[in-house]
Coordinates of C-alpha atoms in Angstrom, one line a residue:
X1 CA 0.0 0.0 0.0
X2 CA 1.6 3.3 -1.1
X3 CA 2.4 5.8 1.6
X4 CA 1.3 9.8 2.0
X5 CA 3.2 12.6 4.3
X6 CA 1.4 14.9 5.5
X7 CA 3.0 18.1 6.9
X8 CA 0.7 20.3 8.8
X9 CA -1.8 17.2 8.6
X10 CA -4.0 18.4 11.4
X11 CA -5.3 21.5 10.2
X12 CA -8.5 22.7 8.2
X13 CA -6.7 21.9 4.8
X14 CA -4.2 19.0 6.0
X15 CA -7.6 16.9 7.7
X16 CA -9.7 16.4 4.9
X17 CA -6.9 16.1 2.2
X18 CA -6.5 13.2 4.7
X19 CA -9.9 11.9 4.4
X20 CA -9.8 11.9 0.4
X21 CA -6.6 10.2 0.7
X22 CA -8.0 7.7 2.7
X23 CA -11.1 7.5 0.3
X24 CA -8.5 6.4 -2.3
X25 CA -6.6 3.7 -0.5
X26 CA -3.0 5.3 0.8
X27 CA -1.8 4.7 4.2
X28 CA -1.3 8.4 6.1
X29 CA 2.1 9.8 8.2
X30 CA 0.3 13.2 9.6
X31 CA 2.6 15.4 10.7
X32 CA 2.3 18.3 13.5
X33 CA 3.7 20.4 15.9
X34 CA -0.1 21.1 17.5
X35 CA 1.7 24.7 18.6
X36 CA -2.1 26.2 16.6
X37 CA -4.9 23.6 18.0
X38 CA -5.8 20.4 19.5
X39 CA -6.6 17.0 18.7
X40 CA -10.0 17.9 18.5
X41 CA -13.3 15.3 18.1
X42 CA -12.8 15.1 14.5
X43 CA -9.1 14.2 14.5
X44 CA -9.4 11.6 17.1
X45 CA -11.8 9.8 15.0
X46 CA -9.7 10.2 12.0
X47 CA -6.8 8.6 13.1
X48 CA -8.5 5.4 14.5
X49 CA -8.0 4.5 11.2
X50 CA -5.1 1.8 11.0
X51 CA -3.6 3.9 8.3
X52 CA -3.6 7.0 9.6
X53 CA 0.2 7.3 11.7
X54 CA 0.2 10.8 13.5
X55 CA 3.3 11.9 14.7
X56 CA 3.7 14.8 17.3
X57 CA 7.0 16.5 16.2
X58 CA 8.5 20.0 15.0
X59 CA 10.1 19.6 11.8
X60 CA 12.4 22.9 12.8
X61 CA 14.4 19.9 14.6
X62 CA 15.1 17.4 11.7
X63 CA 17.0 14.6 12.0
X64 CA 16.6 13.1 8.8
X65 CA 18.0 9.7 10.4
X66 CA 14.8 9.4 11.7
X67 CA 12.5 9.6 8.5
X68 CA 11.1 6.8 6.8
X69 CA 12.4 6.3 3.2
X70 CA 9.1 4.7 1.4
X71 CA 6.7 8.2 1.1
X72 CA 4.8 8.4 -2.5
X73 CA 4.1 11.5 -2.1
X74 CA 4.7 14.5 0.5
X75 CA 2.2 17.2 0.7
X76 CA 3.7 20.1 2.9
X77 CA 1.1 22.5 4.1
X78 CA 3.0 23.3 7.6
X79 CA 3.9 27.2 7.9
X80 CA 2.9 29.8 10.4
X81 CA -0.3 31.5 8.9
X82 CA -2.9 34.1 9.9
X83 CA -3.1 37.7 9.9
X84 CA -2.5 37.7 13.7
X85 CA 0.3 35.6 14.1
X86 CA 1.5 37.5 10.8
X87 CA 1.2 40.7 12.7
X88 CA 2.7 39.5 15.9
X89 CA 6.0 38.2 14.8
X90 CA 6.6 38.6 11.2
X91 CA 10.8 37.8 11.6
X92 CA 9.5 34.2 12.8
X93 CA 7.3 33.7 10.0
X94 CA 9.3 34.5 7.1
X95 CA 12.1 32.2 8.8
X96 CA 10.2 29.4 9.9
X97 CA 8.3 28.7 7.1
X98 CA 11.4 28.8 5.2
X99 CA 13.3 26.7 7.2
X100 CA 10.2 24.3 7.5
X101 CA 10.3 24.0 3.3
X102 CA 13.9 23.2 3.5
X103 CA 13.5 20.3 6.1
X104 CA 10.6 18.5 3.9
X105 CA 12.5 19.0 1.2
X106 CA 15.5 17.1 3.3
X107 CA 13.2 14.6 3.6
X108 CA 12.0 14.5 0.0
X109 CA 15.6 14.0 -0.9
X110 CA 15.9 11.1 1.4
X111 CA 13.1 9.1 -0.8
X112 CA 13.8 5.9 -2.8
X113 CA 10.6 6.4 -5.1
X114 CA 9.3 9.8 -4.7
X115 CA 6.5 11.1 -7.3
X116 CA 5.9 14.2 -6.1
X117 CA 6.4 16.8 -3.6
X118 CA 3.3 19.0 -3.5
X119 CA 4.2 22.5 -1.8
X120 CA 1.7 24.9 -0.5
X121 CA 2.2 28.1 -1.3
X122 CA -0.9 31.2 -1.2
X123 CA -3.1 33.7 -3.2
X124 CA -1.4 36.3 -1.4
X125 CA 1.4 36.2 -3.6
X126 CA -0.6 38.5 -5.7
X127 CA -1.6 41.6 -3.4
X128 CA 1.9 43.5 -4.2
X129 CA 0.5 43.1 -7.9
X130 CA -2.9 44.4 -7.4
X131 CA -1.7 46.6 -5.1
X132 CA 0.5 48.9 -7.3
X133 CA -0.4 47.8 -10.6
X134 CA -3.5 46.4 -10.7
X135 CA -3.9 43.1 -11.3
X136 CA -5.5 40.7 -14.3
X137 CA -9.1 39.5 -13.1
X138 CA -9.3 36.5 -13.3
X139 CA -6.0 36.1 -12.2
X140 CA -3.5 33.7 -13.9
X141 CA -0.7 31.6 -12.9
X142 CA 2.3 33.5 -15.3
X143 CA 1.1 36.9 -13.3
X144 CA 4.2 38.9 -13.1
X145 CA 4.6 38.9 -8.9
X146 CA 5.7 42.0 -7.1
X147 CA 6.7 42.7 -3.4
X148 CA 4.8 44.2 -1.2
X149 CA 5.8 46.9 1.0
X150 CA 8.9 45.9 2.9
X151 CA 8.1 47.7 6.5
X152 CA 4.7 45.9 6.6
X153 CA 4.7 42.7 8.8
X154 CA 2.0 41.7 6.4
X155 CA 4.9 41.0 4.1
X156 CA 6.6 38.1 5.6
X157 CA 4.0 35.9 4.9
X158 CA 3.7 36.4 1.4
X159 CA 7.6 36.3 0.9
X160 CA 8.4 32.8 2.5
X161 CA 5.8 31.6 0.1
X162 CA 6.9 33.1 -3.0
X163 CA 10.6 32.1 -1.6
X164 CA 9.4 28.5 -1.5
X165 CA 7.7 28.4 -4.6
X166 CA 11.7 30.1 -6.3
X167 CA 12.8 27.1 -4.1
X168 CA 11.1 24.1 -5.5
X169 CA 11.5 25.4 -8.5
X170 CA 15.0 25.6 -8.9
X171 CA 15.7 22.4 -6.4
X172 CA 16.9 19.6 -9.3
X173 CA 15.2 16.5 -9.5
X174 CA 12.2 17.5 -7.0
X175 CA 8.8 16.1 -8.9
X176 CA 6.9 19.0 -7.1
X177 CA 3.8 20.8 -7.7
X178 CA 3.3 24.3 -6.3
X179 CA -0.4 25.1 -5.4
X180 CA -2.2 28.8 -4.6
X181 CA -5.1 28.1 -2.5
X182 CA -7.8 30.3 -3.1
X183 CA -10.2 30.6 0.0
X184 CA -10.8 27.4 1.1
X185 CA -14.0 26.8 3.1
X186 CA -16.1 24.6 5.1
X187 CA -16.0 22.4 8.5
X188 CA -13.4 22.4 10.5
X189 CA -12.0 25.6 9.6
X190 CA -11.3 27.5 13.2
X191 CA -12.4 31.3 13.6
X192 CA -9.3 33.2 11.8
X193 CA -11.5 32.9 8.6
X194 CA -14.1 35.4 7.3
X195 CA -16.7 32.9 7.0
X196 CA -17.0 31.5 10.6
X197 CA -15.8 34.6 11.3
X198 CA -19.4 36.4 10.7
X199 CA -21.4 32.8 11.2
X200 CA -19.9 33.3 15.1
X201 CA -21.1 37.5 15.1
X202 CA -24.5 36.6 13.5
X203 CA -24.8 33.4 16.2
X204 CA -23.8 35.6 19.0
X205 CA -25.5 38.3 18.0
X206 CA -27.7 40.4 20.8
X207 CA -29.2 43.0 18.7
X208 CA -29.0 41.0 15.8
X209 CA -26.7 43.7 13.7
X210 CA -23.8 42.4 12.4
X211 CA -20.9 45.4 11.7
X212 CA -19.6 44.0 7.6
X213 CA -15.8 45.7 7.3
X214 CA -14.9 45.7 3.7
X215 CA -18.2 45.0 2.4
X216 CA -16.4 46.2 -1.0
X217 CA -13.9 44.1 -1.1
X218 CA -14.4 41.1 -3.8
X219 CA -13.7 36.8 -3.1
X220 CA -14.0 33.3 -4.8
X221 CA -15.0 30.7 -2.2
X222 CA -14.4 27.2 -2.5
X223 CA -15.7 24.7 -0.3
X224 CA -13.4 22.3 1.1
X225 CA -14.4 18.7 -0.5
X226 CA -14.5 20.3 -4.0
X227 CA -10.7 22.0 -3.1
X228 CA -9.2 18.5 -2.0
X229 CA -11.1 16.2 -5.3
X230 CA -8.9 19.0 -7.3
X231 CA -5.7 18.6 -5.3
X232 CA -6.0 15.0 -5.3
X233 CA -6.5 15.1 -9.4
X234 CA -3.6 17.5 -9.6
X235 CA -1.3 15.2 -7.7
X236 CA -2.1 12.2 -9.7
X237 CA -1.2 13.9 -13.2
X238 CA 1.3 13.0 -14.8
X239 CA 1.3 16.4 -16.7
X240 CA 1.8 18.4 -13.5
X241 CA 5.1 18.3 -12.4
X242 CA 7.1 21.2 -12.1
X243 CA 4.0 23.6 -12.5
X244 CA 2.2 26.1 -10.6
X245 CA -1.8 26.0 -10.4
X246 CA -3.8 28.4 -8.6
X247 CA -7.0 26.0 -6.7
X248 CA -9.9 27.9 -6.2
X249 CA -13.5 28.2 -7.2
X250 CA -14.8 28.1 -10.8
X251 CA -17.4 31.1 -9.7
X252 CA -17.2 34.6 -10.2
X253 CA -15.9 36.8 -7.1
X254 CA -18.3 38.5 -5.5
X255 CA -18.2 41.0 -2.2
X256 CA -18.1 40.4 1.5
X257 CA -21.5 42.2 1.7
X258 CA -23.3 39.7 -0.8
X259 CA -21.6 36.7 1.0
X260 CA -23.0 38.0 4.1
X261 CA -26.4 38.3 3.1
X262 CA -26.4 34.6 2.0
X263 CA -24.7 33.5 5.3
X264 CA -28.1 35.8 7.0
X265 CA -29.9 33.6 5.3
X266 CA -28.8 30.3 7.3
X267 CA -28.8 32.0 11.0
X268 CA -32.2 30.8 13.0
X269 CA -33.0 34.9 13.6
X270 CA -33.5 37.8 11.4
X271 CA -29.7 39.8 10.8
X272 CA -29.2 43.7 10.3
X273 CA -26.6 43.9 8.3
X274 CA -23.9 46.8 9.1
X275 CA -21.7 48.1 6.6
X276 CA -18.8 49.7 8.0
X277 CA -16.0 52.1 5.7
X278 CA -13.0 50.4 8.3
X279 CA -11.5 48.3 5.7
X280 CA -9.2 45.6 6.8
X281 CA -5.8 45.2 5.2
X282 CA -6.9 42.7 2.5
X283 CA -6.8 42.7 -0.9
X284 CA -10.0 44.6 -2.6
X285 CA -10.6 41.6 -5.7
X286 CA -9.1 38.2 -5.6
X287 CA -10.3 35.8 -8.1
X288 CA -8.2 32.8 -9.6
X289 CA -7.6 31.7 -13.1
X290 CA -8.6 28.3 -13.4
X291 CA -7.8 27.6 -17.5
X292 CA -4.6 26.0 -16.6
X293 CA -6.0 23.3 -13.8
X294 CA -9.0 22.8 -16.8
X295 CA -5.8 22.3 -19.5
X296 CA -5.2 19.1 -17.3
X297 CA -7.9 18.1 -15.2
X298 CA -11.6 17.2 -15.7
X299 CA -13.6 18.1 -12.6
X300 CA -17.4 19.4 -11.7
X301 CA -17.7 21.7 -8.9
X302 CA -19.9 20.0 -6.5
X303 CA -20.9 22.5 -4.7
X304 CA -22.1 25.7 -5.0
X305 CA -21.8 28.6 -2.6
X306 CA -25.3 27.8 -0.5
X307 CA -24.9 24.4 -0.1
X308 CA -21.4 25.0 1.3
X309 CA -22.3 27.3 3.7
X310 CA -25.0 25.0 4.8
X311 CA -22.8 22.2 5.3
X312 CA -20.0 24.6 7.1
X313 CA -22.9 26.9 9.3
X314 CA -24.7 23.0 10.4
X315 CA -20.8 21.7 11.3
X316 CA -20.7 24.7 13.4
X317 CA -24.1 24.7 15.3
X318 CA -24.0 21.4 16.4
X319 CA -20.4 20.8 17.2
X320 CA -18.9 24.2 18.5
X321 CA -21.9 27.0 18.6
X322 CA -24.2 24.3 20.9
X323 CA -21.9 21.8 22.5
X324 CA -18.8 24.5 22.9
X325 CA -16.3 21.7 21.4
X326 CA -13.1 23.0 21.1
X327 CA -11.0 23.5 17.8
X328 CA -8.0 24.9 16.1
X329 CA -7.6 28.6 16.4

């Protein structure tokens, strides 16, 4: 039975890659440090499966001696994310997430029969782009990239990704795919999200007025099973390697206000809506290309934007909103 590594296995994205994964037959190395959540309800289920292995470790401290040598494939979605930790200590996460790439790619080096080493890497690798140029809508892959401000601690983030893309790029005789996530969504997700974000405000909600910042501003969503079906295709291609793909929905953006009047809709009470002119310090449009991933890869979105955020808003009433359960932050 072929073998996946997981890096970062026990968050939002790394879980249910996991359970598609496990759909199609691979046995499961999850990999995590745990220094953003918990083994929550959902994890401990998941890896009462006999081929789910999760180990507790922090790949900073490698000792390759100690990795096995039979991995198929690596995905490596470990890296210090989130606006807030972003803001907080944007020195650590431009080195630790580059020090975390090199590691994995230690250990992808250390293979006997690697296919492919799938890197992580972010939409936000466009906001210098849009910022002062403006920026193709939809936005392809080939988009010439440009550096946001340097004094901004926003900035770090961004740069260790768009370093570790110009890494696994130029490593020689890495099989790798690098992938730009596109707003991801669904169950599981924590609260440093917009979505559950606004589904917590409009469930807490005393007044039932809910302040919308950046009601302007423009997204794709994509829910979560749809995202991993199209990683999982991507992977398996043969006509991937060595190629960058933006993942995202096939939908048109639309703004923060009209994706909280549909999220409104969903909430057991009647929601004010608040527009507020404090816009936070995001991107105004972001809306992947998806004609390259279509070049190589037949897939049906599944889901459209209502039925997602059923799914998602249901996960969260019953299992954190109601019984309080604890999850990643």
């Amino acid at each position: 039975m072929k073998k996946i590594l997981i890096t970062g296995g026990a968050g939002f994205i790394g879980y249910h890659l996991c359970i598609k994964l496990l759909k199609e037959g691979f046995k499961i190395d999850i990999v995590d440090n745990f220094k953003r959540g918990i083994i929550d309800f959902e994890l401990k289920n998941l890896i009462k499966s006999k081929r789910i292995n999760l180990i507790k470790t922090d790949l900073l401290n490698l000792n390759i001696k100690d990795w096995k040598r039979d991995y198929y494939k690596i995905f490596h979605l470990a890296a210090i994310i989130g606006v807030k930790h972003v803001n907080k200590d944007p020195i650590n996460v431009a080195l630790q997430n580059i020090y975390l790439l090199d590691n994995v790619i230690k250990i992808a080096y250390s293979q006997k029969n690697l296919k492919k080493f799938i890197f992580f890497s972010t939409s936000e690798v466009y906001s210098g782009t849009l910022k002062y140029y403006g920026l193709k809508i939809p936005t392809p892959e080939n988009t010439s990239l440009t550096i946001d401000d340097l004094n901004s601690s926003r900035t770090s983030y961004m740069l260790s990704k768009i370093y570790g893309e110009y890494i696994c790029n130029i490593s020689k005789n890495l099989p790798h795919i690098n992938i730009r996530p596109h707003n991801f969504y669904g169950p599981r997700m924590g609260f440093s999200h917009v979505i559950p974000e606004l589904f917590l405000k409009m469930y807490k909600s005393k007044n039932d007025k809910v302040e919308i910042k950046s009601p302007n501003h423009k997204r794709t969503f994509c829910f979560i099973q749809d995202a991993t079906e199209m990683i999982y295709k991507l992977s398996s291609s043969k006509n991937s390697i060595n190629k960058t793909f933006n993942i995202g929905s096939f939908d048109k953006s639309i703004s923060i206000l009209k994706l909280a009047k549909t999220m409104s809709k969903l909430v057991d009470k009647k929601i004010k809506l608040i527009t507020s002119e404090n816009e936070v310090g995001s991107p105004k449009n972001r809306q992947p290309s998806m004609a390259e991933f279509k070049k190589l890869i037949n897939h049906e979105q599944k889901y459209n934007l209502e039925n997602g955020l059923k799914i998602t808003y249901d996960w969260y009433l019953k299992n954190i909103f109601k019984n309080k359960e604890k999850t990643f932050i």
